[in-house]
Coordinates of C-alpha atoms in Angstrom, one line a residue:
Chain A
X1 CA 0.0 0.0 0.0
X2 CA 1.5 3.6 -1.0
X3 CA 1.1 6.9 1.0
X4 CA -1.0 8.9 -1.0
X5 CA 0.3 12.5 -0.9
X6 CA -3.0 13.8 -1.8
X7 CA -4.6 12.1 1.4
X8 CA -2.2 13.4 3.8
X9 CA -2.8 16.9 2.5
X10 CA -6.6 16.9 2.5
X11 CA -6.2 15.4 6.0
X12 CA -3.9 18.2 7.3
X13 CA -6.8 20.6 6.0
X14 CA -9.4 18.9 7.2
X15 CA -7.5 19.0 10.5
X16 CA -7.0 22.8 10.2
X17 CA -11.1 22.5 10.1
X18 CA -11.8 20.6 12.7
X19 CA -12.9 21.5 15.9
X20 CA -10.2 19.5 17.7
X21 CA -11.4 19.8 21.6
X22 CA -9.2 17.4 23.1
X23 CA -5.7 16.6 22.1
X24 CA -5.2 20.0 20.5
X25 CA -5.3 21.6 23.5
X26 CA -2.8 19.5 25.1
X27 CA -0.2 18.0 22.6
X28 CA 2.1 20.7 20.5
X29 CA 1.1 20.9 17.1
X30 CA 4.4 19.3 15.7
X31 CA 3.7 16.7 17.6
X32 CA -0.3 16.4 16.5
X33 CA 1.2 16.4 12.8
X34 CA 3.3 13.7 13.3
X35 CA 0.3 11.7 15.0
X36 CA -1.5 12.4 12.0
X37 CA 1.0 11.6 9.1
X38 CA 1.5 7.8 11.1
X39 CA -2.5 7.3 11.4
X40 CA -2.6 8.3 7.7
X41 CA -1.5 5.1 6.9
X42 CA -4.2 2.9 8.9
X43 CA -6.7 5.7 8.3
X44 CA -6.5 5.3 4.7
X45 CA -8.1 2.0 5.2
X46 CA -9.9 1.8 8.2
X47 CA -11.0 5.5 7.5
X48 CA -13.3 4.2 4.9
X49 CA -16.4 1.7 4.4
X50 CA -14.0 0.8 1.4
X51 CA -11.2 0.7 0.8
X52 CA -8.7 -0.2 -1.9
X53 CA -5.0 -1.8 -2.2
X54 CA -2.8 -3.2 -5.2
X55 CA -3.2 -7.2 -5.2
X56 CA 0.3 -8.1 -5.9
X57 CA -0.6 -11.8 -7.0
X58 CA -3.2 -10.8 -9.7
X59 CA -1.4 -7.3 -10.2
X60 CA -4.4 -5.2 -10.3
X61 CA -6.3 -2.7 -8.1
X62 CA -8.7 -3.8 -5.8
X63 CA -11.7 -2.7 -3.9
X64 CA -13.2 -4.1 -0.7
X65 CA -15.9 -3.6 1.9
X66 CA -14.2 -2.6 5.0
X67 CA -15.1 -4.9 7.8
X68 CA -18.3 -2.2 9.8
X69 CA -16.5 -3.1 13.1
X70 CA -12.9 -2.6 12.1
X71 CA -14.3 1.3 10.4
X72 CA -12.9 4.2 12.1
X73 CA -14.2 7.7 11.9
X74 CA -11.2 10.1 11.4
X75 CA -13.4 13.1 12.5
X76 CA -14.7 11.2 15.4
X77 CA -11.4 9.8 16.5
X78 CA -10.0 13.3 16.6
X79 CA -12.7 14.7 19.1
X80 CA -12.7 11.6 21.1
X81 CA -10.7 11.4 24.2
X82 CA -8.0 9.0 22.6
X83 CA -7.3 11.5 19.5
X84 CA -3.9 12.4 20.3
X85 CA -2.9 8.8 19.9
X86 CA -1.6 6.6 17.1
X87 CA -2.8 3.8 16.2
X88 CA 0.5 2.0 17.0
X89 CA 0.0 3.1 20.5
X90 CA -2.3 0.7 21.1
X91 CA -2.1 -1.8 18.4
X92 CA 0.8 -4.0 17.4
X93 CA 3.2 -2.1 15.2
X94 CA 3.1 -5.6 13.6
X95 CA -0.2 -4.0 11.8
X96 CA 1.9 -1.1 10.0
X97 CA 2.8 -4.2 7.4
X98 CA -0.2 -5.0 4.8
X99 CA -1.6 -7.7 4.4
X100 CA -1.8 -7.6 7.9
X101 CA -0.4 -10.8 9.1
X102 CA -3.5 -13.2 10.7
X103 CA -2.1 -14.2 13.5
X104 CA -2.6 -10.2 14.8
X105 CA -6.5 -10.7 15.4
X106 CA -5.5 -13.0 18.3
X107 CA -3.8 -9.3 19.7
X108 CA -4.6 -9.1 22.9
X109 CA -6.6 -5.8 22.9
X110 CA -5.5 -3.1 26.0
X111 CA -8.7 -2.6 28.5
X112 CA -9.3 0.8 29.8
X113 CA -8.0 0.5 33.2
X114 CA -4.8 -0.7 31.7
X115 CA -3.8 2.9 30.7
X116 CA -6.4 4.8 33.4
X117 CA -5.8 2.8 36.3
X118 CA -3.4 5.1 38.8
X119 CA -3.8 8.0 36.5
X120 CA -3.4 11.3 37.7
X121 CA -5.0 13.1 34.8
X122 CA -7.9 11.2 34.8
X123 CA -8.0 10.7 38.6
X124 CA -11.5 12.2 38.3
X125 CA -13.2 9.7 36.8
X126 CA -12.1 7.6 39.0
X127 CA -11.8 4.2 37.1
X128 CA -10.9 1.8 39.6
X129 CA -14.1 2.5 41.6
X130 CA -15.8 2.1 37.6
X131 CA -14.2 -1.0 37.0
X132 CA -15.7 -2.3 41.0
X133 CA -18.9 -1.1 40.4
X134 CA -18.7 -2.8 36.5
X135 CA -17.9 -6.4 38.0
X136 CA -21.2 -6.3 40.0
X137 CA -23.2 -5.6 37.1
X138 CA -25.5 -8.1 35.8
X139 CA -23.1 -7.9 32.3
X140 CA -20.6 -9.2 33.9
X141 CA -22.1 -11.6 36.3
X142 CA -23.8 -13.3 33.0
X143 CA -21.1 -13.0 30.8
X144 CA -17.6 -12.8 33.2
X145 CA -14.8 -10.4 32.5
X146 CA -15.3 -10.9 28.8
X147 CA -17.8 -8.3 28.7
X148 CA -15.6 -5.6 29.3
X149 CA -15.4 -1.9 28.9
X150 CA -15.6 -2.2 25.2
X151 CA -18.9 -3.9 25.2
X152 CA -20.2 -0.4 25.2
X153 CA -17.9 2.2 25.0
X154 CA -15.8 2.3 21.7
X155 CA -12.6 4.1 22.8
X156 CA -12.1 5.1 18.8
X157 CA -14.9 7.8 19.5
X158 CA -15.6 7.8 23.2
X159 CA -16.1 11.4 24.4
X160 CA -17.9 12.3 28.1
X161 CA -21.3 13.4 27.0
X162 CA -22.6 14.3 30.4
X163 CA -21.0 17.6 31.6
X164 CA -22.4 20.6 32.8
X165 CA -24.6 22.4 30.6
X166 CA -24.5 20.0 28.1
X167 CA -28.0 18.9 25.6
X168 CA -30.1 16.9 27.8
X169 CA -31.4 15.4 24.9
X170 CA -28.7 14.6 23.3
X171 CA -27.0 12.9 26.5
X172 CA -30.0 10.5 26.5
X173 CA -29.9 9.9 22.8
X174 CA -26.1 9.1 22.9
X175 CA -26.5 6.9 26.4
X176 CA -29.7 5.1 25.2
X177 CA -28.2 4.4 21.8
X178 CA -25.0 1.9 23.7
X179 CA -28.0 -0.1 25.0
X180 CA -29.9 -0.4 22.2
X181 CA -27.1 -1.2 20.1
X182 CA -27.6 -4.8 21.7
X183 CA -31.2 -4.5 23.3
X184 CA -32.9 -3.5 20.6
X185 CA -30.9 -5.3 17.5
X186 CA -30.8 -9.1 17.3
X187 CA -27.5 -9.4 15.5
X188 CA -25.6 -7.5 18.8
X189 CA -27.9 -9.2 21.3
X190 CA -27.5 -13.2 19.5
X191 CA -23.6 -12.3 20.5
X192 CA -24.8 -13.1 24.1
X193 CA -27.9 -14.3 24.0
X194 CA -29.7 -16.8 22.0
X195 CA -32.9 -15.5 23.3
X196 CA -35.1 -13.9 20.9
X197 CA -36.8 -11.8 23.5
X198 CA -35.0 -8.4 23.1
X199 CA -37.3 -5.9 21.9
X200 CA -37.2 -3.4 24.4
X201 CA -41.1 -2.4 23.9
X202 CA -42.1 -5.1 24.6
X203 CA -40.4 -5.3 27.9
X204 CA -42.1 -2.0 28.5
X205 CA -45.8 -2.6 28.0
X206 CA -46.3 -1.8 31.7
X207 CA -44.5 1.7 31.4
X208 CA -47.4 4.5 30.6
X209 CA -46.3 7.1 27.7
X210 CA -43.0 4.5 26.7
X211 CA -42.0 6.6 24.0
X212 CA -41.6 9.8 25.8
X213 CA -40.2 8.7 28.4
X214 CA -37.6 6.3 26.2
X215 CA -36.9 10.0 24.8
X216 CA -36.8 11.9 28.4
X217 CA -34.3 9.4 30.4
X218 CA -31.7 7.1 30.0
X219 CA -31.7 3.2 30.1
X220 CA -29.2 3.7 32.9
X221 CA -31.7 6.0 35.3
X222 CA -34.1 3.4 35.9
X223 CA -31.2 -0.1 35.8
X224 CA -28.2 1.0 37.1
X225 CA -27.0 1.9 41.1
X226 CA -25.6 5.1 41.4
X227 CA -22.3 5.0 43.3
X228 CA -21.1 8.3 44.8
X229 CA -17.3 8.9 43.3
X230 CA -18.9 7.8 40.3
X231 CA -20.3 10.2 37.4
X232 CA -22.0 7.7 35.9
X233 CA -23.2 4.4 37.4
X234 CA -21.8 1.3 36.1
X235 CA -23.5 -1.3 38.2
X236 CA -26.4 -2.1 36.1
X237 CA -28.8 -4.1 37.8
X238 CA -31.0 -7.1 37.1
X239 CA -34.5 -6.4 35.2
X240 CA -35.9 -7.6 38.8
X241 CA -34.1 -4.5 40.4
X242 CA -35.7 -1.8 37.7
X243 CA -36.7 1.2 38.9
X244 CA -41.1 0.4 39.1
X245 CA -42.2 2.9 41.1
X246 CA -43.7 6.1 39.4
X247 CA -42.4 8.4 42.6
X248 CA -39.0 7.6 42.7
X249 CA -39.0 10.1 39.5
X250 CA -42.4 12.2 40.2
X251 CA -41.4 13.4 43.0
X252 CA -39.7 16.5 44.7
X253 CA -37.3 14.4 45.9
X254 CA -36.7 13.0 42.3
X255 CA -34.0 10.7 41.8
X256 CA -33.0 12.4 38.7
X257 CA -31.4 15.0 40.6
X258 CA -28.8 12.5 41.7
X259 CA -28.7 10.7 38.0
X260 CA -29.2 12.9 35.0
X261 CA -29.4 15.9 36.5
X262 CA -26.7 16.0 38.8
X263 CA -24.2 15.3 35.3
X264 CA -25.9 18.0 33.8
X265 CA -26.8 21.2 36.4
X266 CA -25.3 22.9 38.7
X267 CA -27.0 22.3 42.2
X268 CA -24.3 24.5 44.0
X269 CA -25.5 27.6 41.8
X270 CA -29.0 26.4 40.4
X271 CA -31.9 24.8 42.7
X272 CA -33.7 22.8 40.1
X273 CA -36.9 24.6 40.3
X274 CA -35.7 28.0 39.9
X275 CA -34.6 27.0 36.0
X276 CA -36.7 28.9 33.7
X277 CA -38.9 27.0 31.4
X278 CA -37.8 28.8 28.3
X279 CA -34.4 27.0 28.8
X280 CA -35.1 23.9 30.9
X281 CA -35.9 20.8 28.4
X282 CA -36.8 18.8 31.2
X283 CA -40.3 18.4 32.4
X284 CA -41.6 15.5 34.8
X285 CA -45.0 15.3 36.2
X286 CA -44.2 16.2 40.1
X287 CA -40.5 17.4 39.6
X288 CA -39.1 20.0 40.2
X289 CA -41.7 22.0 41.6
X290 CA -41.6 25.9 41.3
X291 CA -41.5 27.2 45.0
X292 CA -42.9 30.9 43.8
X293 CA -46.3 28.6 42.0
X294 CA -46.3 27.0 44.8
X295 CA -46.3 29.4 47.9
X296 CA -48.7 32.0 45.3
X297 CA -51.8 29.2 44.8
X298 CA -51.6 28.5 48.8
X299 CA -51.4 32.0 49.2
X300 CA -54.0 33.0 47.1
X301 CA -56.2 30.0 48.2
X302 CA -56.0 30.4 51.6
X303 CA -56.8 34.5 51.0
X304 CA -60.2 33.3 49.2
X305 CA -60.5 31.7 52.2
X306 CA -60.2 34.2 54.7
X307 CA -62.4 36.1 52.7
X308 CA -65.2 33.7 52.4
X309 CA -64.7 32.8 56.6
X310 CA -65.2 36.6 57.4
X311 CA -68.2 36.6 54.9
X312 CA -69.7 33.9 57.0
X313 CA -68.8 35.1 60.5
X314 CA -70.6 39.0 59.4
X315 CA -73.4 36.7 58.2
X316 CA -73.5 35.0 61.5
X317 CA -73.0 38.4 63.2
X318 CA -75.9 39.8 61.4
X319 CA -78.2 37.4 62.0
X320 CA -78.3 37.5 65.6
Chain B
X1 CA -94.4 37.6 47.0
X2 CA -92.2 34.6 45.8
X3 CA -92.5 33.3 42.6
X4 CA -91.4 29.9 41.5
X5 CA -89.5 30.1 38.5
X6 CA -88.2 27.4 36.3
X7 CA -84.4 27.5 35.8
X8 CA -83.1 24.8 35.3
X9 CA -83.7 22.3 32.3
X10 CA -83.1 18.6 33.0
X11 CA -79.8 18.8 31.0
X12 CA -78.5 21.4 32.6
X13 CA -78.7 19.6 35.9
X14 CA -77.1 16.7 34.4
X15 CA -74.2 18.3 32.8
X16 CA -73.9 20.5 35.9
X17 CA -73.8 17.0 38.0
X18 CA -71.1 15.9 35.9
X19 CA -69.4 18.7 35.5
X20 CA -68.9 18.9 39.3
X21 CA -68.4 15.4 40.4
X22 CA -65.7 15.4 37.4
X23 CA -64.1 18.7 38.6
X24 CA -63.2 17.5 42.1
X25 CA -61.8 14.2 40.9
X26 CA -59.8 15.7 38.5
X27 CA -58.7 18.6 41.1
X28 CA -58.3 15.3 43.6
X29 CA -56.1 12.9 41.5
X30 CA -54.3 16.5 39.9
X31 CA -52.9 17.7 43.3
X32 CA -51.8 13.8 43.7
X33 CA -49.7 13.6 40.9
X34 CA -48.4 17.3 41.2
X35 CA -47.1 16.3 44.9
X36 CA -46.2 12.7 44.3
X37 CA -43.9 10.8 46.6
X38 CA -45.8 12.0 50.1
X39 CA -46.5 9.3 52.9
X40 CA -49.6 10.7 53.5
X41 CA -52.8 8.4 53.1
X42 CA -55.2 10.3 51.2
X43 CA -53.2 10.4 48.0
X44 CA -53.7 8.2 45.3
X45 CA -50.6 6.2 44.0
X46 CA -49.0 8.3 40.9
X47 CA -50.1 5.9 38.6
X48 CA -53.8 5.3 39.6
X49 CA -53.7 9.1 39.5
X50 CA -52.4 9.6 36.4
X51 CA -54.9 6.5 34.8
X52 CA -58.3 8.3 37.0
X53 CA -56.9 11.7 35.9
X54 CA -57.0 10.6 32.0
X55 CA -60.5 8.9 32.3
X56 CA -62.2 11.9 34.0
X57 CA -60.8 14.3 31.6
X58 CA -62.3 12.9 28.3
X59 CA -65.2 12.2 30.4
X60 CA -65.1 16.0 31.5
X61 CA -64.6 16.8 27.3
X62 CA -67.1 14.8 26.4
X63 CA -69.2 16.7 29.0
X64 CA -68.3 20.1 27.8
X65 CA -68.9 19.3 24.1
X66 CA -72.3 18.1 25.3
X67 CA -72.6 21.4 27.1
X68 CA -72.0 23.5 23.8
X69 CA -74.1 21.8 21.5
X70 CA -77.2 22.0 24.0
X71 CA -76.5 25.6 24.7
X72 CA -76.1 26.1 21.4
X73 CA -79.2 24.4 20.5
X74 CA -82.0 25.3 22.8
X75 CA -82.7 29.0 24.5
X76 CA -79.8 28.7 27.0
X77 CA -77.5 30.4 25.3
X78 CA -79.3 33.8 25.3
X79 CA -77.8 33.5 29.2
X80 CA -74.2 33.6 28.3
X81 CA -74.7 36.9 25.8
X82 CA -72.3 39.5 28.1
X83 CA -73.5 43.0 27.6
X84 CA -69.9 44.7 27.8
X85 CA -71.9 48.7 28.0
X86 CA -72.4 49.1 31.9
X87 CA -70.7 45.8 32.5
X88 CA -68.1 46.6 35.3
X89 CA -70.4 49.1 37.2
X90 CA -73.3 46.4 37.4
X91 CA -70.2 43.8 38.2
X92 CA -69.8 46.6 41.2
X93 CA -72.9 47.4 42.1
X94 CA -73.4 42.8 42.7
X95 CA -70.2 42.7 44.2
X96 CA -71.2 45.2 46.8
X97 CA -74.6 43.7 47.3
X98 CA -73.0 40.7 48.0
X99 CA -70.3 42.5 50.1
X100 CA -72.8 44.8 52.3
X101 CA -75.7 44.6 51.2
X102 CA -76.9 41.2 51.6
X103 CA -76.0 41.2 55.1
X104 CA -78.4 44.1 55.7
X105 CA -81.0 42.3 53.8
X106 CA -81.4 44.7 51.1
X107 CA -82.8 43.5 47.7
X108 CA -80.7 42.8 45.2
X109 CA -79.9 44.8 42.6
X110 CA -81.0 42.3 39.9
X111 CA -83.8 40.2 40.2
X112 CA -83.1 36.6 38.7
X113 CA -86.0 35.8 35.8
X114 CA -86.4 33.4 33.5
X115 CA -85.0 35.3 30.7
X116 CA -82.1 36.6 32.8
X117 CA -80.9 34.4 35.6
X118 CA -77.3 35.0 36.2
X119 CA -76.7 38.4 37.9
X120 CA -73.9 40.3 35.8
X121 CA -71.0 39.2 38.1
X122 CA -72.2 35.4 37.6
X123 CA -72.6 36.1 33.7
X124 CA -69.2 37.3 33.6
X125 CA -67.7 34.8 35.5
X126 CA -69.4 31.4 34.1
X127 CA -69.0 33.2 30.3
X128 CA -65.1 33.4 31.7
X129 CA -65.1 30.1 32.9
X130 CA -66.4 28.3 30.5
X131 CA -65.7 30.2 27.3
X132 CA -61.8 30.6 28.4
X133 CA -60.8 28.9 31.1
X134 CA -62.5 25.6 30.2
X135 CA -61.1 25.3 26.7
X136 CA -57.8 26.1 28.1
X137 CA -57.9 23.7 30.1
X138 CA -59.3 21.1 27.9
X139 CA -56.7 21.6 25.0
X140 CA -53.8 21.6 27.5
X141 CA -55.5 18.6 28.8
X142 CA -55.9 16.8 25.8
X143 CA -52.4 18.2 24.2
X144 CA -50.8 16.9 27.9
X145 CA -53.0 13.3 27.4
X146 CA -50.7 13.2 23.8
X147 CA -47.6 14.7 24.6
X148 CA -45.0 13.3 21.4
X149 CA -47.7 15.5 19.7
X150 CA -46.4 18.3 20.7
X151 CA -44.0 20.3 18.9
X152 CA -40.5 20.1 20.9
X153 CA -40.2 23.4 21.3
X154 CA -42.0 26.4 20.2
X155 CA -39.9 29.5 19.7
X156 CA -37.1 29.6 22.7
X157 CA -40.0 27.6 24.9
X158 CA -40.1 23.8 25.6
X159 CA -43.8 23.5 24.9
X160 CA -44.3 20.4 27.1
X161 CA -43.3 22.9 29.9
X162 CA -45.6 26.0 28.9
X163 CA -48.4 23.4 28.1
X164 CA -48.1 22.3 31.7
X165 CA -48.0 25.9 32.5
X166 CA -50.8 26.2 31.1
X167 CA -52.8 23.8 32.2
X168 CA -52.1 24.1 35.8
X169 CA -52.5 27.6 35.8
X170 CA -56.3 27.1 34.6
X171 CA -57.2 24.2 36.8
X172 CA -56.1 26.1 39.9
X173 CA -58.0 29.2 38.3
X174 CA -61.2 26.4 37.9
X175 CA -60.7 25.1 41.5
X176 CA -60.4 28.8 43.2
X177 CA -63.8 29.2 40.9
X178 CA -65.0 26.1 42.4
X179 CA -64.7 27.4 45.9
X180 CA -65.9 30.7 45.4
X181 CA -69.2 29.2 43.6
X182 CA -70.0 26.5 46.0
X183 CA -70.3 29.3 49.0
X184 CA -71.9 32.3 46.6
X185 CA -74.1 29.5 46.3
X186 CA -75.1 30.3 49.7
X187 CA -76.2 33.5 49.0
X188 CA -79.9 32.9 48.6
X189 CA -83.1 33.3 50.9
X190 CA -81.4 30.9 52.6
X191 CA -78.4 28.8 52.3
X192 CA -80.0 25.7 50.9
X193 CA -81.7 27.8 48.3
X194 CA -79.5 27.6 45.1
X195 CA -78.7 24.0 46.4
X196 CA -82.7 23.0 46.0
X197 CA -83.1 24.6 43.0
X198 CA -80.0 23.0 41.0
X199 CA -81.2 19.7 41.8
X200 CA -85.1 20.3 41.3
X201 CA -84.7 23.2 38.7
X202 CA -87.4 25.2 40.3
X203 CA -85.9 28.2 42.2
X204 CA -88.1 30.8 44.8
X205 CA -87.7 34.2 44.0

């Protein structure tokens, strides 16, 4: 396979475009270039739902499907987490040879704790508490270690979606969409299950208005423990365990505020119910409550009341 | 002299029956699903809430269209027809009646007949209630009953949330109504009066 000049410099420009959040910030840009010129090389392939190479026994040009799991997005890669990275960095620099030699798919692939664990920079995330709460989960219980971290989380595109101030909407699309990707799609799900009973709507006959609220939370709200230390919770919990009761969520005391919420407000600087509804995408029956409705309708009730119990005390007054 | 005068057509009992038995269920299983997640017994589960609330509310539609097509239909509706010339100062002059001088059992300032038997405050306020504040609170309702209906947002508003808005805004507007009509009811001969003559149709005068 030859380096293709033309490539490297419509890369380098589409670079220049990109809004690179991550690794730009943090690695020099001679150093980004270089990153760029070796992933050029794998990119060129694995860039692409096809690609093409010069068949050396039939001399001649060929063009092939890239296999859909071994596709990587070169604009998502960048503005993932792992975009400062080479390829080699984490793959065999065996690979850098094409054909790639067979024996590399045995490669044992690097978990995440295997760079994060002990990591000051990304001390915050706290992985070895992830990785605790992870072997409880039911995944794992089922399936052993197997189902690791990569199960749902592609580290080729993986960027933190909950932050402050972030699209509630688009959190819940992003987070739903790793569960789905197995619980509502039978080729995924027939990988560990040779049950047929996937389809998520059907599992949620019982749940009143399924579609919004398939739209309004995440999978993880309602079948996974929160841990405190932990952002997200990683313990996700038997069906059995599910989150049934209406209140736990309709409530003042919503558990939302310490799930979706919590990633995604404030609570030092905002109290829930003070977020203006021109801004807030969030509504649930019951939560948050607006203290100013509130207090005003008791207020104003209770002075149609006063008014009506003097009416009725001068009419008792008068009659005598 | 008291006359007996006939008020009251069967259907409008009816309706008015239904209308209020339908009212404080829905006001009922509303404040349990606004304040979900109390200990206390007299709330209803959020979910049997939420299920009672639905089923009173198209009953409470179906009511209301019922209501218009009647009105619409037979003499009734000449009793909604608000006369805006002299409107607030006969609003007043009730209002004080009710305020001083029915308690020094003066006569009113006007005399309920056949042809006009809401006083101007009562024709204002039930021409409010349910010209406004009942489709409001219907349409909300029914948008609230259908809510991937709604548009995501309208401009710089999350609809679902001014929807809500909305809608609670007019059912605690109805249920402050609902308080002040059950004692004005009161304000008759005597305190049973209005009550009689709801159920019979016949009222003294």
């Amino acid at each position: 396979m030859n380096l293709n000049l033309k490539y490297l410099v419509l890369l380098i420009a589409f670079f220049l475009s990109l809004k690179v959040e991550m690794g730009y910030t943090q690695v020099k840009e001679k150093e980004f270039l270089e990153t760029l010129t070796s992933n050029l090389r794998c990119l060129n392939c694995h860039g692409q739902v096809n690609y093409s190479f010069y068949n050396e026994w039939i001399e001649k040009k060929v063009v092939k499907s890239m296999n859909p799991t071994h596709v990587v997005d070169p604009e998502l890669y960048y503005n993932s987490h792992h975009g400062t990275f080479k390829c080699l960095d984490c793959h065999s620099p065996d690979y850098s040879e094409f054909p790639h030699d067979k024996e590399l798919r045995m490669e044992p692939i690097s978990n995440c704790l295997d760079c994060h664990e002990g990591d000051e920079s990304t001390k915050c995330y706290n992985f070895e508490l992830l990785k605790e709460e992870h072997e409880k989960s039911v995944h794992v219980q089922k399936f052993s270690e197997s189902f690791d971290c990569r199960m749902c989380h592609n580290v080729h595109n993986y960027h933190t979606q909950a932050r402050k101030g972030a699209n509630v909407k688009q959190i819940i699309a992003f987070n739903n969409r790793i569960c789905l990707d197995c619980h509502n799609d039978q080729t995924n799900f027939s990988k560990w299950s040779q049950s047929d009973n996937f389809r998520i709507a059907d599992k949620h006959e019982w749940l009143p208005n399924r579609e919004l609220h398939f739209k309004s939370v995440r999978c993880i709200e309602c079948h996974a423990e929160n841990k405190k230390g932990l952002l997200i919770g990683h313990n996700i919990r038997p069906k059995e365990e599910a989150v049934r009761r209406c209140e736990q969520c309709h409530s003042e005391s919503t558990m939302m505020k310490s799930k979706l919420y919590k990633n995604v407000f404030d609570f030092n600087r905002t109290q829930l119910s003070e977020v203006p509804i021109a801004l807030e995408s969030i509504y649930v029956i019951g939560a948050p409550r607006n203290p100013y409705m509130k207090w005003g309708s008791i207020s104003l009730l209770l002075l149609i009341l006063l008014a009506i119990t003097s009416h009725i005390v001068k009419r008792i007054i008068k009659r005598k | 002299m008291s006359d007996k005068l006939y008020l009251y057509p069967l259907w409008v009992r009816v309706w008015h029956a239904i209308n209020g038995l339908l009212c404080f269920v829905l006001i009922y299983t509303g404040y349990c699903m606004q304040y979900a997640g109390g200990e206390s017994i007299i709330m209803l589960e959020f979910e049997k809430a939420i299920s009672l609330h639905n089923i009173c509310g198209i009953l409470l539609l179906i009511n209301y269209l019922f209501f218009l097509i009647f009105n619409l239909k037979t003499g009734n509706k000449r009793h909604y027809k608000v006369k805006l010339k002299g409107g607030l100062k006969n609003m007043y002059l009730q209002i004080s009646y009710y305020n001083k001088g029915f308690l020094k059992g003066e006569e009113a300032p006007f005399q309920t007949t056949t042809r006009q038997k809401f006083n101007p405050l009562q024709k204002f306020t039930y021409v409010s209630v349910m010209y406004i504040l009942m489709p409001l609170l219907l349409v909300s309702g029914i948008s609230l009953f259908f809510p991937i209906t709604l548009m995501e947002k309208l401009p710089g508003v999350s609809s679902l949330h001014l929807t809500s808005l909305i809608h609670r805004v007019s059912s605690f507007s109805l249920t402050a109504f609902l308080i002040i009509h059950i004692y004005s009811s009161t304000l008759g001969h005597s305190p049973s009066m209005h009550f009689k003559s709801i159920i019979t149709g016949w009222s003294k005068h």
